[in-house]
mmCIF file of C-alpha atoms in Angstrom:
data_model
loop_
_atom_site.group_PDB
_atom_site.id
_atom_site.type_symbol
_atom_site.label_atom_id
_atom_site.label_comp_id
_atom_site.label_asym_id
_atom_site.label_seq_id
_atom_site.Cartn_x
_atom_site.Cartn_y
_atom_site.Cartn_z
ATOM 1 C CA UNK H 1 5.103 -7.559 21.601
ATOM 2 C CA UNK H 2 7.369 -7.199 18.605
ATOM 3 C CA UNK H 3 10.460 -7.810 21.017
ATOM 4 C CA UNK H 4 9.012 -10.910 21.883
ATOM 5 C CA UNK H 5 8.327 -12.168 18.088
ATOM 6 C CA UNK H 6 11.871 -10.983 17.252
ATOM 7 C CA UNK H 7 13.216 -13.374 20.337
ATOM 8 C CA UNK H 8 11.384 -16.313 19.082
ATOM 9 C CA UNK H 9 11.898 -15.927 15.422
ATOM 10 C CA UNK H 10 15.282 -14.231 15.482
ATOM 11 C CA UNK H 11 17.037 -16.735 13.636
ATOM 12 C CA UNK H 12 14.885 -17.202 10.404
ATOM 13 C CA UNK H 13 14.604 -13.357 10.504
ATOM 14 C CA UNK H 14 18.072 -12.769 10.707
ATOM 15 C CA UNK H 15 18.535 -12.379 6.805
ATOM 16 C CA UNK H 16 16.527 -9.532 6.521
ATOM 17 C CA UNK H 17 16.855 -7.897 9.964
ATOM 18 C CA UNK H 18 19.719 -7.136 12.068
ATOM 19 C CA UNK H 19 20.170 -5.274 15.453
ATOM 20 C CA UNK H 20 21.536 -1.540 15.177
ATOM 21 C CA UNK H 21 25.075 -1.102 15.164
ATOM 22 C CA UNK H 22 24.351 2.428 16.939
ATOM 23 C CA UNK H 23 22.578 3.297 20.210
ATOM 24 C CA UNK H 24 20.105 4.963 17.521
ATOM 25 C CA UNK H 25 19.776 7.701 15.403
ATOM 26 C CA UNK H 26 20.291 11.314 15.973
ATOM 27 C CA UNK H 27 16.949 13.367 16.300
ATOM 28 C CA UNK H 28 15.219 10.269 17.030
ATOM 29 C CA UNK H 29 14.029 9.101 20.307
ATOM 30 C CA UNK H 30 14.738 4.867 20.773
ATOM 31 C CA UNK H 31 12.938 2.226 23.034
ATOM 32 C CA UNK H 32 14.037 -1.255 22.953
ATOM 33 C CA UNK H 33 16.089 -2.438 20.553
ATOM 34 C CA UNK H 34 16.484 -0.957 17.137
ATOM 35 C CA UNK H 35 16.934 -3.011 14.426
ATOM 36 C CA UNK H 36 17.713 -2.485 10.590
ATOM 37 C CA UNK H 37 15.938 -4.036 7.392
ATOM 38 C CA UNK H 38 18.929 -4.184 5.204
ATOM 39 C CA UNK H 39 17.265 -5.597 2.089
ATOM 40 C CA UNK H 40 14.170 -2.833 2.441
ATOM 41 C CA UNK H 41 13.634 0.008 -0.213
ATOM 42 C CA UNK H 42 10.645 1.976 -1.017
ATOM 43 C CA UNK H 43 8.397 2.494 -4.227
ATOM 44 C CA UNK H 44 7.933 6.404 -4.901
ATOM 45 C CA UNK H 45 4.264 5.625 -6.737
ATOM 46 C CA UNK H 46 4.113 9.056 -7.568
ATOM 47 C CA UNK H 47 6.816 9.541 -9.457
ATOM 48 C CA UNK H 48 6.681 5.701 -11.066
ATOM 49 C CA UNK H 49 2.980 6.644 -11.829
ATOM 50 C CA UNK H 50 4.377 10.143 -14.224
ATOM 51 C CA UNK H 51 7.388 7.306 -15.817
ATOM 52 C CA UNK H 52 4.775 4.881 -16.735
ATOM 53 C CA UNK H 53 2.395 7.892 -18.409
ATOM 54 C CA UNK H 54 5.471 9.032 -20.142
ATOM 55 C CA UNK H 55 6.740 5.152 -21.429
ATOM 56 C CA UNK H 56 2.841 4.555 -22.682
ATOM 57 C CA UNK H 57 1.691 7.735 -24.447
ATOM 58 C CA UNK H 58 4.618 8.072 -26.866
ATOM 59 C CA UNK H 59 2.892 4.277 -28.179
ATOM 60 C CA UNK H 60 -0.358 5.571 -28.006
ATOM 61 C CA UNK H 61 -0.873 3.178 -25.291
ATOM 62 C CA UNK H 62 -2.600 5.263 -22.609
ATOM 63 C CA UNK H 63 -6.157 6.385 -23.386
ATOM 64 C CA UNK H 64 -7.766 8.810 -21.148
ATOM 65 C CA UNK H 65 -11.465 8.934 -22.935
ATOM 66 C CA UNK H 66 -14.200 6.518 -20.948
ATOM 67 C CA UNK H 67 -13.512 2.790 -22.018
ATOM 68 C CA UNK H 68 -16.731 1.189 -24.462
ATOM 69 C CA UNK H 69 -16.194 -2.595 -22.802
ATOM 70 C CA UNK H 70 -18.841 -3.812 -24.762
ATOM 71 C CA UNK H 71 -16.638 -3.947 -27.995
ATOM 72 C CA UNK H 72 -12.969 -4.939 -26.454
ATOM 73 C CA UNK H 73 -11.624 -7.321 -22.933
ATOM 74 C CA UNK H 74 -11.422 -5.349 -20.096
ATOM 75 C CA UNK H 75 -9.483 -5.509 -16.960
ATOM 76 C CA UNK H 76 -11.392 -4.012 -13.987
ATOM 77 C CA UNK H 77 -8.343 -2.270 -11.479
ATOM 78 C CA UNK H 78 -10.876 0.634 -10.086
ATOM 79 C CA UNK H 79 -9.701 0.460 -6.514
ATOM 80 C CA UNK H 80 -12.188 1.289 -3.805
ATOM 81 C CA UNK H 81 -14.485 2.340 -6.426
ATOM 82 C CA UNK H 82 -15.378 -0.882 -7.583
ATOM 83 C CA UNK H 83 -17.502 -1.587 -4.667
ATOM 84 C CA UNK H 84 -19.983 1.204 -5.769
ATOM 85 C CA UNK H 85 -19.545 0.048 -9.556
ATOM 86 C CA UNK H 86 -22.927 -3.030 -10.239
ATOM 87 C CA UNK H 87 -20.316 -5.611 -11.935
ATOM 88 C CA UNK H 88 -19.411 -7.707 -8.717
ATOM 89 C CA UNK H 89 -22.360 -7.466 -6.226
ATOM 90 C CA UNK H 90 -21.369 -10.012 -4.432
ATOM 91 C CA UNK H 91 -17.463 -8.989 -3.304
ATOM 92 C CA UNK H 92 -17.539 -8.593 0.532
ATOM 93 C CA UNK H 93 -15.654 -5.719 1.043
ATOM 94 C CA UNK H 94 -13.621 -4.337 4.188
ATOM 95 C CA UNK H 95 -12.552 -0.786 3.175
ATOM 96 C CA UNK H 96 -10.350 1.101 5.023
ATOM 97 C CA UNK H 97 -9.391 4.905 4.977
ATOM 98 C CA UNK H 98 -5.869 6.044 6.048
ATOM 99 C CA UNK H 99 -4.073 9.443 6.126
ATOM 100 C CA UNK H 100 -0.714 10.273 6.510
ATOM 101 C CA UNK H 101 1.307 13.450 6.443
ATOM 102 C CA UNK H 102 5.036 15.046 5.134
ATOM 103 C CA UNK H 103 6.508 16.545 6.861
ATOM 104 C CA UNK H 104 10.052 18.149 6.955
ATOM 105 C CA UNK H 105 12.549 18.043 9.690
ATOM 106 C CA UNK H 106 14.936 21.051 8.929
ATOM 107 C CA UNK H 107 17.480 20.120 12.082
ATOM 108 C CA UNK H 108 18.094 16.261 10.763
ATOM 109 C CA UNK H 109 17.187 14.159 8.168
ATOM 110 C CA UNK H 110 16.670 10.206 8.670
ATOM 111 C CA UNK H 111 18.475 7.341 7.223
ATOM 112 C CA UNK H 112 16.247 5.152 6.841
ATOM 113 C CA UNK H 113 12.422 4.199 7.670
ATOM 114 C CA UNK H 114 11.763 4.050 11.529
ATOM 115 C CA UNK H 115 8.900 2.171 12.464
ATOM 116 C CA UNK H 116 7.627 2.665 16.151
ATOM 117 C CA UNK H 117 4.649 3.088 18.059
ATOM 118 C CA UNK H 118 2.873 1.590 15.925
ATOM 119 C CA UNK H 119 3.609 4.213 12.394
ATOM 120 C CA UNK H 120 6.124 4.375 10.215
ATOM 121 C CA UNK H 121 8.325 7.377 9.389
ATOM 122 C CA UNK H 122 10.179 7.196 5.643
ATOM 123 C CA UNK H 123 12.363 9.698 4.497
ATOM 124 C CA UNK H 124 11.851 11.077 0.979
ATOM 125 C CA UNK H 125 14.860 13.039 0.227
ATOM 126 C CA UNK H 126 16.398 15.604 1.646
ATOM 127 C CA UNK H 127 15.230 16.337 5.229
ATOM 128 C CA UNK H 128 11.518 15.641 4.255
ATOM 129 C CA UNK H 129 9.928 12.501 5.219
ATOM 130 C CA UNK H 130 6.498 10.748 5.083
ATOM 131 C CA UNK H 131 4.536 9.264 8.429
ATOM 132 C CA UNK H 132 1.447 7.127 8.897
ATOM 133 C CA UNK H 133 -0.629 5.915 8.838
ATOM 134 C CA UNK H 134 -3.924 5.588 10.755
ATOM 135 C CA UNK H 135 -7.141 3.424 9.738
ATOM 136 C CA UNK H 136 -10.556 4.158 10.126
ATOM 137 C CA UNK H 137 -14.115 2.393 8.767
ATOM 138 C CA UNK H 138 -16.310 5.483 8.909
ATOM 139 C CA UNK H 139 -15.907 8.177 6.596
ATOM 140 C CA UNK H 140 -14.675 6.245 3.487
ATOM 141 C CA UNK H 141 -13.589 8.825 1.450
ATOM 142 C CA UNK H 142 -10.043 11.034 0.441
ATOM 143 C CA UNK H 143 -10.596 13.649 2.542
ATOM 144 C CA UNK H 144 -7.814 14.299 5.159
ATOM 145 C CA UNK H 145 -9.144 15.465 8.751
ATOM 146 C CA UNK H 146 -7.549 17.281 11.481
ATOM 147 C CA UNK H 147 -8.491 14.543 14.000
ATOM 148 C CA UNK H 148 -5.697 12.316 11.970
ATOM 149 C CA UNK H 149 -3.648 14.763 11.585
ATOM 150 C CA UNK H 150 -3.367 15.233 15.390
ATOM 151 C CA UNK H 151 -3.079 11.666 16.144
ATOM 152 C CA UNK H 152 -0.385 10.860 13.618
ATOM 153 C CA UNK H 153 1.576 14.550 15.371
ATOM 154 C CA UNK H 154 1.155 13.304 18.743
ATOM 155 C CA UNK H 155 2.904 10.153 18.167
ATOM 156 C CA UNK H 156 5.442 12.009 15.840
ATOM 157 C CA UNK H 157 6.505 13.866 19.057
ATOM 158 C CA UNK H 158 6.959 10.679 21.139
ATOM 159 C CA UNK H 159 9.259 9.680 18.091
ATOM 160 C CA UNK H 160 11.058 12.005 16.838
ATOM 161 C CA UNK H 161 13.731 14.543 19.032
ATOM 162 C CA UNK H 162 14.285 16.527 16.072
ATOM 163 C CA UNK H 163 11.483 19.498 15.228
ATOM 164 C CA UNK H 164 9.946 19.035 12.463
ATOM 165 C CA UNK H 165 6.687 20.968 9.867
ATOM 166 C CA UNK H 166 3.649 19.740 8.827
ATOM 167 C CA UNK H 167 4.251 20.160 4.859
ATOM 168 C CA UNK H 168 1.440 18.135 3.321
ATOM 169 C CA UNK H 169 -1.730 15.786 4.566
ATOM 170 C CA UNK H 170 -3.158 12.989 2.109
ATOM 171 C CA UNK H 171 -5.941 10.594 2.554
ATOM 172 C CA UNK H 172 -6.899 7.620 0.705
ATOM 173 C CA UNK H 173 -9.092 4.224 1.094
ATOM 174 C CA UNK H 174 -7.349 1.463 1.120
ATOM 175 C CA UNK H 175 -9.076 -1.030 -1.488
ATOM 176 C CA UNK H 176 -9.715 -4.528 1.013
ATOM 177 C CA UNK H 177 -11.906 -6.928 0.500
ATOM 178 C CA UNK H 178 -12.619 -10.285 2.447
ATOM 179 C CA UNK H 179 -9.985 -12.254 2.741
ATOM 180 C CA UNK H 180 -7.748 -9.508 3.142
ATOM 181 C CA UNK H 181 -5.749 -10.721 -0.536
ATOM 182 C CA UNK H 182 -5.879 -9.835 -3.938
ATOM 183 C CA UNK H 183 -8.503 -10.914 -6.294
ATOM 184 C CA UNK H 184 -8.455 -11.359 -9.759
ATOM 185 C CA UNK H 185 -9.877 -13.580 -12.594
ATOM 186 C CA UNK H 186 -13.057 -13.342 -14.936
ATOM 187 C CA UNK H 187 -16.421 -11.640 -13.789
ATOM 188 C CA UNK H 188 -17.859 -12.501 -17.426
ATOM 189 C CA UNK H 189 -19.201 -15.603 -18.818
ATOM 190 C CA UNK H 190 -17.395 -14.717 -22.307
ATOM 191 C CA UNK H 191 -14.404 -14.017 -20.874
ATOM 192 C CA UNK H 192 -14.806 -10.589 -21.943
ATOM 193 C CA UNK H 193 -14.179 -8.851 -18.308
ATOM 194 C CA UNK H 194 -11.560 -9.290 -15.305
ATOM 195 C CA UNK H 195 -11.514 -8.231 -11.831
ATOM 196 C CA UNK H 196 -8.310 -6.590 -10.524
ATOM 197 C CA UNK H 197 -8.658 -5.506 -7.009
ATOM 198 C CA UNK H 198 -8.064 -6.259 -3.302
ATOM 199 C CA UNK H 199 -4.601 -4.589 -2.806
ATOM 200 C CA UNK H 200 -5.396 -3.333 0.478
ATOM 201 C CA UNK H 201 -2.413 -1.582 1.755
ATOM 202 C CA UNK H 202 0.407 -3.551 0.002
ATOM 203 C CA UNK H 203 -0.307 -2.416 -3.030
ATOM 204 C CA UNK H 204 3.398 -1.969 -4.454
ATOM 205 C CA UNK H 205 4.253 -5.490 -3.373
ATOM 206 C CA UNK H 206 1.427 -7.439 -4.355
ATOM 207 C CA UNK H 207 0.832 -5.229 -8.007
ATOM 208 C CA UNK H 208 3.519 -6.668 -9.926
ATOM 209 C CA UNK H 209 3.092 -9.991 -9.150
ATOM 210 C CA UNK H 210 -0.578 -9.951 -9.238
ATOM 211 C CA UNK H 211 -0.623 -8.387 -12.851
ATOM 212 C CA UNK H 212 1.876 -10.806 -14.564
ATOM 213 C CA UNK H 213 -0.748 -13.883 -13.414
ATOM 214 C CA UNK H 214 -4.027 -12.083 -14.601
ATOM 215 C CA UNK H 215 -2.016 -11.434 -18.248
ATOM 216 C CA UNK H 216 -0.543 -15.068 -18.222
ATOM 217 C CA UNK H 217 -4.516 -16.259 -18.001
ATOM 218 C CA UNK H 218 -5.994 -13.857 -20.122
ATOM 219 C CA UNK H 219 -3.491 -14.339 -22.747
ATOM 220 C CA UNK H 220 -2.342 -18.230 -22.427
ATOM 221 C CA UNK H 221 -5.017 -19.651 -20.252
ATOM 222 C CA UNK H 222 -2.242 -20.218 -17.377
ATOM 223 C CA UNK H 223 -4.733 -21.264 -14.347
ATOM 224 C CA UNK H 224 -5.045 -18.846 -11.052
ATOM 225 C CA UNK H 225 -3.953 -19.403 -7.863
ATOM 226 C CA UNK H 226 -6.964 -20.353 -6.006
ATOM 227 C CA UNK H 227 -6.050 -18.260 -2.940
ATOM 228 C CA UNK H 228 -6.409 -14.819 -5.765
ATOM 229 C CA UNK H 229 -9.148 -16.427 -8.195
ATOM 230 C CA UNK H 230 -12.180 -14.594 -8.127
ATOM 231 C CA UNK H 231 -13.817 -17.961 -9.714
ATOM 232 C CA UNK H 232 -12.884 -19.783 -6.204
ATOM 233 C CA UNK H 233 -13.132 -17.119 -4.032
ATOM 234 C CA UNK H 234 -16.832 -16.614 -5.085
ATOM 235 C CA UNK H 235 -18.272 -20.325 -4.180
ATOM 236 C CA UNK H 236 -16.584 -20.258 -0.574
ATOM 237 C CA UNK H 237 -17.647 -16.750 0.455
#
C-alpha cells in the first residue's frame, strides 16, 4: 500500500523522500524499496523536558505547588487527564494507549529511523534504539504489558537481522480527542481559563505551533484557527 502511494505521489514527495542509495542497511532485513527522509530529525522530549526545567527555575518561572486558578489565567495542558478533570464535559474524546520499548542492538547500530511493518525503529545513540508503537482502547492507563511487549518483539524479529535486548518498556495514552486535532481556546466566560489539549500522537510537531497561537490570543486577542478553536469546535460537535 505505501508502494503504491509513493508511485502516485512520487513527484510532490520527492523533496522530502528519496530512494536508498544502498540495497539497505546492515543488520536490517529490507522489502520493497527503501527510501530515505532526508529533512527528518527527532525531538528527545526527555532530555528537552530536564533543559526547559533548568532555563525556567533559575527565573523562578516553574512552580511545582497545586495552581489556585481562581485568583490568576490559566492554561489547561493536562493531557489525557483532562478527560477525568469536570471543566470540559462536553470534549468527545478518543484516547489511545501505546507502548513501546529500547532496546539495544550490541552487533550494529542504525543510521537512521526505519519504518516497516507497520512500527518504527529510531536510534538513540550509540547502538540503542527505540521501537513502537502499538495502540489499544481498553486499558487506558501507563502501565506497560507483556502482551505489547511481545507484539512489538515479534515484528522486531521480522525487521531487524541484527540481535538485539530488551532494555526498557514505557507506556503512555495518547491524549485524542474528536477530530483527531488540537484544541485550544477559552473554556471560561471571563476569559480566565484555556484549554490546551488534543495532541494525540504528534505531540512534538503540533506543540510549538499550537502554543505560539493560544499566547498570541490570550495576550493580543489574535483570533483562532477555527479548525483548533475550542469556541467552534464546541457548536459543531
Amino acid at each position: 500500500k505505501e508502494q503504491a502511494v509513493w508511485e502516485r505521489e512520487r513527484e510532490p514527495l520527492s523533496k522530502w523522500l528519496s530512494p536508498s542509495l544502498s540495497s539497505g542497511w546492515s543488520g536490517v532485513r529490507w522489502e520493497g524499496t527503501p527510501l530515505q527522509m532526508s529533512m527528518a530529525a527527532r525531538l528527545d522530549t526527555r532530555k528537552f523536558l530536564h533543559a526547559a526545567r533548568r532555563f525556567l527555575a533559575p527565573r523562578h518561572a516553574l512552580f511545582r505547588e497545586p495552581v489556585d486558578s481562581t485568583d490568576a489565567p490559566v492554561a489547561w495542558c493536562c493531557g489525557f487527564h483532562e478527560s477525568k478533570a469536570t471543566r470540559v464535559d462536553t470534549l468527545e474524546w478518543r484516547p489511545a494507549k501505546g507502548e513501546i520499548l529500547q532496546v539495544k542492538i550490541p552487533d550494529g547500530r542504525l543510521p537512521g529511523t526505519v519504518h516497516a511493518r507497520g512500527m518504527w525503529v529510531t536510534p538513540t545513540g550509540g547502538r540503542e534504539a527505540l521501537a513502537g508503537a502499538t495502540y489499544s482502547w481498553d486499558a487506558l492507563d501507563g502501565k506497560p504489558t507483556s502482551t505489547a511487549r511481545d507484539a512489538l518483539v515479534e515484528k522486531l524479529l521480522q525487521i531487524l537481522e541484527a540481535p538485539f535486548e530488551v532494555v526498557g518498556h514505557e507506556a503512555g495514552v495518547r491524549p485524542i480527542v474528536s477530530g483527531r486535532k488540537p484544541i485550544i481556546g477559552s473554556i471560561s466566560d471571563g476569559g480566565q481559563q484555556w484549554l490546551f489539549n488534543g495532541l494525540g500522537s504528534k505531540g512534538a510537531l503540533f506543540a510549538p505551533t499550537m502554543a505560539r497561537l493560544l499566547a498570541e490570543h490570550i495576550v493580543n486577542g489574535a483570533a483562532i484557527p477555527a479548525d483548533y478553536d475550542w469556541a467552534v469546535r464546541r457548536d459543531t460537535q
